[in-house]
mmCIF file with all atom_site columns, C-alpha atoms in Angstrom:
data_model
loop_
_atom_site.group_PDB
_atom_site.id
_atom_site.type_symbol
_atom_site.label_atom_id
_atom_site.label_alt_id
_atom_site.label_comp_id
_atom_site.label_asym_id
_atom_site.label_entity_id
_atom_site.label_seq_id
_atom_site.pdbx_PDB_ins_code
_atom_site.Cartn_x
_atom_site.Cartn_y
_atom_site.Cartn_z
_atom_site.occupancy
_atom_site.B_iso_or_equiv
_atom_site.pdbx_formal_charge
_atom_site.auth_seq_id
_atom_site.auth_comp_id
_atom_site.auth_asym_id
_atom_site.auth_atom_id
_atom_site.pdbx_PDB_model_num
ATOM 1   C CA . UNK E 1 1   ? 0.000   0.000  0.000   1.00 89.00 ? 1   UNK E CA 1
ATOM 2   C CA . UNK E 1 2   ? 1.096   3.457  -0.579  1.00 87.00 ? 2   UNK E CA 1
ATOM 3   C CA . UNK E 1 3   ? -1.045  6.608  0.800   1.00 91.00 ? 3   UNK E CA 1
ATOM 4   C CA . UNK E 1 4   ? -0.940  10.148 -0.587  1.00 90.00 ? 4   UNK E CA 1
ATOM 5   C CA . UNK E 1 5   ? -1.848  13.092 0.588   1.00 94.00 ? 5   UNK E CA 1
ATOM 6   C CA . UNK E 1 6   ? -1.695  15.908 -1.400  1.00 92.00 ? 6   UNK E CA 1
ATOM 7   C CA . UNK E 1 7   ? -3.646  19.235 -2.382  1.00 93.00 ? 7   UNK E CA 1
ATOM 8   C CA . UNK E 1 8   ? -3.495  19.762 -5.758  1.00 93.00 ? 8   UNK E CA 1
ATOM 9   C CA . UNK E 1 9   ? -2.945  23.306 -6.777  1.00 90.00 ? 9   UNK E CA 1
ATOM 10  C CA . UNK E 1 10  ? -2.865  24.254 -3.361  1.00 91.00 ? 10  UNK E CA 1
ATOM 11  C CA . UNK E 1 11  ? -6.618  23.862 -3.007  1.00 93.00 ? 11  UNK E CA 1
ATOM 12  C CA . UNK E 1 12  ? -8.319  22.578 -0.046  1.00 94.00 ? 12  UNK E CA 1
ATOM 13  C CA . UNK E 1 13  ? -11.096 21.552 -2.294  1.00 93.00 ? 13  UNK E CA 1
ATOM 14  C CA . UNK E 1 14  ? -8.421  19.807 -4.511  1.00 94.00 ? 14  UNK E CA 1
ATOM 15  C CA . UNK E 1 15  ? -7.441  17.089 -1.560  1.00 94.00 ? 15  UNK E CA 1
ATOM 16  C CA . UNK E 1 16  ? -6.742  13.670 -1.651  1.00 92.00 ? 16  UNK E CA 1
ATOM 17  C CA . UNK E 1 17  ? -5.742  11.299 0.858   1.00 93.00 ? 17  UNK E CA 1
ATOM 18  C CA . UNK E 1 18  ? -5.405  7.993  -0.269  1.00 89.00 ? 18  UNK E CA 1
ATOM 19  C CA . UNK E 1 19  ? -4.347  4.143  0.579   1.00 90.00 ? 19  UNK E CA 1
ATOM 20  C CA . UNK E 1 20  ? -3.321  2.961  -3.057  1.00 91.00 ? 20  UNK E CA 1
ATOM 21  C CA . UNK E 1 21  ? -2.469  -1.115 -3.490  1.00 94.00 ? 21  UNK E CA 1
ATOM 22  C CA . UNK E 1 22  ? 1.443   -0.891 -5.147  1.00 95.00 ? 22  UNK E CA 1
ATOM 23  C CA . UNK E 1 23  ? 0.597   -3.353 -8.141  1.00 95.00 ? 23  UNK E CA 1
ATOM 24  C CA . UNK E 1 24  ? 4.179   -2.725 -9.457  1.00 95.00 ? 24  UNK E CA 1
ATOM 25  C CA . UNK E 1 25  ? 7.277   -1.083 -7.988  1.00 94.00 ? 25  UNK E CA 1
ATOM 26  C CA . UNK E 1 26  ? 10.844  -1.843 -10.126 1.00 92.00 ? 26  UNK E CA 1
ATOM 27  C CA . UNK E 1 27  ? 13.368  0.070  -12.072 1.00 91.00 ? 27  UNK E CA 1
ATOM 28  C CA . UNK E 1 28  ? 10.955  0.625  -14.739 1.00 93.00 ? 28  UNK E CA 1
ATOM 29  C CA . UNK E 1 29  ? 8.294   2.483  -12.927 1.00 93.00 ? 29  UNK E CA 1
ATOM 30  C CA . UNK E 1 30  ? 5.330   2.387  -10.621 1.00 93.00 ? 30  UNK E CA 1
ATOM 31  C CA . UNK E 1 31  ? 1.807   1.125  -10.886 1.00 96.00 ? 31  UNK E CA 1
ATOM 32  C CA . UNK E 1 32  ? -1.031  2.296  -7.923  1.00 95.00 ? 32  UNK E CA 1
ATOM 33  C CA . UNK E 1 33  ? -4.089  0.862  -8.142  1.00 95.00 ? 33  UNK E CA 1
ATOM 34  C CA . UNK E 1 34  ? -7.326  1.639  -6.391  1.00 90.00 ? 34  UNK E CA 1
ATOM 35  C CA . UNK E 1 35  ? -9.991  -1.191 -6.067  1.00 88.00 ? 35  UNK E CA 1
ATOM 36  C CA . UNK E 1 36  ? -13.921 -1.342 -5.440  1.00 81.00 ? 36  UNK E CA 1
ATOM 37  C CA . UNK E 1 37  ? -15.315 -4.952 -5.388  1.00 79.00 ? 37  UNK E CA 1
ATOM 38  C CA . UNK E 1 38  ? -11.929 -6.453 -6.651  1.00 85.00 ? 38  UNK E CA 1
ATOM 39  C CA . UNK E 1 39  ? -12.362 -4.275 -9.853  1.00 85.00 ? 39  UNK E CA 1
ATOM 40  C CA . UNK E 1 40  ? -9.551  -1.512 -10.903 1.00 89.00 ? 40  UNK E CA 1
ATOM 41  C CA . UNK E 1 41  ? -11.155 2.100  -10.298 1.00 88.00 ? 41  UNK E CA 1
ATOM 42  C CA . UNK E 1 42  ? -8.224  3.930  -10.085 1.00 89.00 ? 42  UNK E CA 1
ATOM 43  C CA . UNK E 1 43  ? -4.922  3.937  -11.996 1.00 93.00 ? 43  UNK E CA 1
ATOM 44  C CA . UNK E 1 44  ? -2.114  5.713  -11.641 1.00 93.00 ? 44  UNK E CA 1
ATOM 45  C CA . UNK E 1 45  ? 1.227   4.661  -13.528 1.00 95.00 ? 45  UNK E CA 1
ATOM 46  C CA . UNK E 1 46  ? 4.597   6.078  -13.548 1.00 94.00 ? 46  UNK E CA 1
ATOM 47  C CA . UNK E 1 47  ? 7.445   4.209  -16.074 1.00 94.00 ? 47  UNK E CA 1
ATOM 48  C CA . UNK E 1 48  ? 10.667  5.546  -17.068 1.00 91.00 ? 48  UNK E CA 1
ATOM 49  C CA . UNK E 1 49  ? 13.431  4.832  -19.351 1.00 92.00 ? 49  UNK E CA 1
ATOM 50  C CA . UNK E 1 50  ? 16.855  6.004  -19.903 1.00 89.00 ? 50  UNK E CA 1
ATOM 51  C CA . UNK E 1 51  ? 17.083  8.055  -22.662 1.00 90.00 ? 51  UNK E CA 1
ATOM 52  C CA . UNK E 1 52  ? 19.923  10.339 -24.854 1.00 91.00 ? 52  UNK E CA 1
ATOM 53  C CA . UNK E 1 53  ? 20.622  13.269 -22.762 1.00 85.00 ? 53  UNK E CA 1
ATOM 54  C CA . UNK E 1 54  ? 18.246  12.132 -19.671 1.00 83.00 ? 54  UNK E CA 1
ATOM 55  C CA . UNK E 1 55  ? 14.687  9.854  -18.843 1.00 86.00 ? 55  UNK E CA 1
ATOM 56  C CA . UNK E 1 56  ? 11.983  9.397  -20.615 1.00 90.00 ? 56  UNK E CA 1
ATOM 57  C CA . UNK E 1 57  ? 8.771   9.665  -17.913 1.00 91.00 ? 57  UNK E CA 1
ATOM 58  C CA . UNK E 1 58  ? 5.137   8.992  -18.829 1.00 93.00 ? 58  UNK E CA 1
ATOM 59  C CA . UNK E 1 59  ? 2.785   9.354  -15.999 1.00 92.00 ? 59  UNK E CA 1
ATOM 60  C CA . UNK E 1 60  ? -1.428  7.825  -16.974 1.00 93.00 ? 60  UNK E CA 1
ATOM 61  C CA . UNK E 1 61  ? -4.232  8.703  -15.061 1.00 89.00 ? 61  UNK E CA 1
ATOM 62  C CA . UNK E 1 62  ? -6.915  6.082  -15.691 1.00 90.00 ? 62  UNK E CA 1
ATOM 63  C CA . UNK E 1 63  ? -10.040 7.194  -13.477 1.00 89.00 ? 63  UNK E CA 1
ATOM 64  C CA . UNK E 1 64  ? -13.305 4.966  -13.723 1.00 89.00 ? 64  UNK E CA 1
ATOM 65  C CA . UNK E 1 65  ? -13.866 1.255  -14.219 1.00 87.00 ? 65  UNK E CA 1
ATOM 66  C CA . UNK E 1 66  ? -14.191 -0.635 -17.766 1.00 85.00 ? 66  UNK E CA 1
ATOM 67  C CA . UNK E 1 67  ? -17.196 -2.773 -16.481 1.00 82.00 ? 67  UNK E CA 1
ATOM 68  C CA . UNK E 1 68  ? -21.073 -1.967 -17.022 1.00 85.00 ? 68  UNK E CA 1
ATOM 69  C CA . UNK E 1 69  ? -21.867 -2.161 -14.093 1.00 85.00 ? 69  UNK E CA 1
ATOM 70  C CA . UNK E 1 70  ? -19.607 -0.024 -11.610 1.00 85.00 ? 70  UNK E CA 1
ATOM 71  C CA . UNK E 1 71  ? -20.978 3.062  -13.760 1.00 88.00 ? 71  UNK E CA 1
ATOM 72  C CA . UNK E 1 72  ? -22.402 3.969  -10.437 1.00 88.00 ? 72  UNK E CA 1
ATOM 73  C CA . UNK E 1 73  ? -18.841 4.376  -9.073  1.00 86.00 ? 73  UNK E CA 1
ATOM 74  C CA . UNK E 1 74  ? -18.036 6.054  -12.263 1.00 88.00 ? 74  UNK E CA 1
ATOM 75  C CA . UNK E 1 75  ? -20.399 9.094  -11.750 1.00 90.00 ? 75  UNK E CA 1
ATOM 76  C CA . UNK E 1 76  ? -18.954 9.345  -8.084  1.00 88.00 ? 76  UNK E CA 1
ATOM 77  C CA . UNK E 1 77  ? -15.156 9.614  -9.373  1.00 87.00 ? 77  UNK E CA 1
ATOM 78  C CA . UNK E 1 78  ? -16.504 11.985 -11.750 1.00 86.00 ? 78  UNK E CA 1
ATOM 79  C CA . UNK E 1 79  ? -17.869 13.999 -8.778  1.00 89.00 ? 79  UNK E CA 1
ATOM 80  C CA . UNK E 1 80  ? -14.720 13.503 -6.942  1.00 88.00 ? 80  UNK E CA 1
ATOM 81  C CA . UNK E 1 81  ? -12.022 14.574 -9.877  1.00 88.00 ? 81  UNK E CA 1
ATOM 82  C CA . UNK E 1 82  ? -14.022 16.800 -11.527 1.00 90.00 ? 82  UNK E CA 1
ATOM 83  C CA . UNK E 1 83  ? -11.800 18.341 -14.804 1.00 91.00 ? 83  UNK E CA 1
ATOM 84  C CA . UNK E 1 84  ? -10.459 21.665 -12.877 1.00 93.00 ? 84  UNK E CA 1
ATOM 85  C CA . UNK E 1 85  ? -8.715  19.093 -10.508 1.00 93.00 ? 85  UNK E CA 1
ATOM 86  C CA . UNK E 1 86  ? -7.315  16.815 -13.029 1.00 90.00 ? 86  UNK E CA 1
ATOM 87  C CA . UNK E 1 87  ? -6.001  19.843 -14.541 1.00 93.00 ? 87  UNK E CA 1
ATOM 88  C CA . UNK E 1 88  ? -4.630  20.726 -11.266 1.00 94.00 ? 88  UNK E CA 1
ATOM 89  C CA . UNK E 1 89  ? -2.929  16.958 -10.728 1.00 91.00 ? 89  UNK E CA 1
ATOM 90  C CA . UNK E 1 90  ? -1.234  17.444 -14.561 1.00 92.00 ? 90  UNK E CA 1
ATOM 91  C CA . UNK E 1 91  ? 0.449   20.269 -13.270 1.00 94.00 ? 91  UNK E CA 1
ATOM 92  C CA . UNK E 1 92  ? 1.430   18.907 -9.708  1.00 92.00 ? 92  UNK E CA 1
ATOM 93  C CA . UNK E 1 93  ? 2.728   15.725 -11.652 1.00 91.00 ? 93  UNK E CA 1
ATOM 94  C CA . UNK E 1 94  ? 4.737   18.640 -13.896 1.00 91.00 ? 94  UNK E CA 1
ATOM 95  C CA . UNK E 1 95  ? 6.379   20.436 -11.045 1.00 91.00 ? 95  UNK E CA 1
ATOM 96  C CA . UNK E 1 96  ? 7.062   17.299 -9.060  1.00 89.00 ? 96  UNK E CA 1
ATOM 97  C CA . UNK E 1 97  ? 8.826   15.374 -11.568 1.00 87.00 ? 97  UNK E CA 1
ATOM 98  C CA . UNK E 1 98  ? 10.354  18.447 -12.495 1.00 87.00 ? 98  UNK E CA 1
ATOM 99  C CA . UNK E 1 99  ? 12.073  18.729 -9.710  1.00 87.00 ? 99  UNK E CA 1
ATOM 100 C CA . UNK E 1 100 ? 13.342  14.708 -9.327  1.00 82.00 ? 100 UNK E CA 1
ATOM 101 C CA . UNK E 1 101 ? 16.660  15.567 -11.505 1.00 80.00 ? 101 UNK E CA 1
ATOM 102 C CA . UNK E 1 102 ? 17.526  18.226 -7.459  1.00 84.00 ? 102 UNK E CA 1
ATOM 103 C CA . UNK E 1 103 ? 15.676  15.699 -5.563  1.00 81.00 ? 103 UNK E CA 1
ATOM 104 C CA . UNK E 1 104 ? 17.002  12.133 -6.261  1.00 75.00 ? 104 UNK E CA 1
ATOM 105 C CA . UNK E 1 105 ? 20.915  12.494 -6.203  1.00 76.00 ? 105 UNK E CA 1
ATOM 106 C CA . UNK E 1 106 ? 20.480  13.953 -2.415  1.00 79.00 ? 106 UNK E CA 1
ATOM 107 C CA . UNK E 1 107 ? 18.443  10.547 -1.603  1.00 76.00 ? 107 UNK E CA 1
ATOM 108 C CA . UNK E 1 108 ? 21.132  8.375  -3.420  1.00 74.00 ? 108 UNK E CA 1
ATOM 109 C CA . UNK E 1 109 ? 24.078  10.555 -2.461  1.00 70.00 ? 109 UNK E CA 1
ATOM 110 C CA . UNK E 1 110 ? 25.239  10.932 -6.004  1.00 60.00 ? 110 UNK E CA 1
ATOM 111 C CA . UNK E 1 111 ? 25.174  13.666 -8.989  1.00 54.00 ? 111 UNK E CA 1
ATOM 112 C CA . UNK E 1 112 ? 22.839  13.336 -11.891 1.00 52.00 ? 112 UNK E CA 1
ATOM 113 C CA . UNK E 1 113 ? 24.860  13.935 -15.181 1.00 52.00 ? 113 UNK E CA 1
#
C-alpha cells in the first residue's frame, strides 16, 4: 500500500488522501491501483526509461472502471475529480517530476549527469 496526501494546486477543495495497493514497484516504474469490489477504479502509472541526454517519464491517469456495471462508481469519481482538478494533478505531476533531476541524487548521495 502506498497513501498520498496531497492538495493539488494548493486547493483545499483539490485534496486527496489515499491508501493505493502498489501493483508494481521496479526500475521501470510504478503502478497504484485503487480497487472497489476487486475491480480496478483507479490507476495511476509512472514508467521511465533512460534516454539520450536524460529519462523518458510517462505518468497515466486512468479514473473509472471498464465494467457496465460499476458506472455507479463512475459518476462518483466523476464527482470527486471533476476536470479543474485533473487539470490541477497534470500540473502537480509537472512540477514534481520536475524537480526529481535536485531531488534524487540527495536521496542516493550521487550527482545526476
Amino acid at each position: 500500500r502506498f497513501r498520498i496526501v496531497e492538495n493539488f494546486g494548493g486547493r483545499a477543495d483539490f485534496a486527496v488522501d489515499v491508501g493505493d495497493r502498489v501493483e508494481k514497484l521496479d526500475e521501470t516504474g510504478i503502478r497504484l491501483v485503487l480497487l472497489a469490489a476487486g475491480v480496478p477504479v483507479f490507476q495511476l502509472e509512472h514508467t521511465w526509461s533512460a534516454a539520450t541526454g536524460g529519462t523518458h517519464y510517462v505518468s497515466v491517469l486512468d479514473i473509472g472502471a471498464r465494467a457496465r456495471l460499476l458506472a455507479p462508481v463512475n459518476r462518483q469519481l466523476v464527482r470527486r475529480f471533476p476536470d479543474r482538478m485533473v487539470r490541477a494533478w497534470v500540473r502537480h505531476n509537472i512540477e514534481e517530476v520536475g524537480q526529481l533531476e535536485y531531488l534524487l541524487p540527495r536521496l542516493v548521495g550521487t550527482a545526476v549527469s
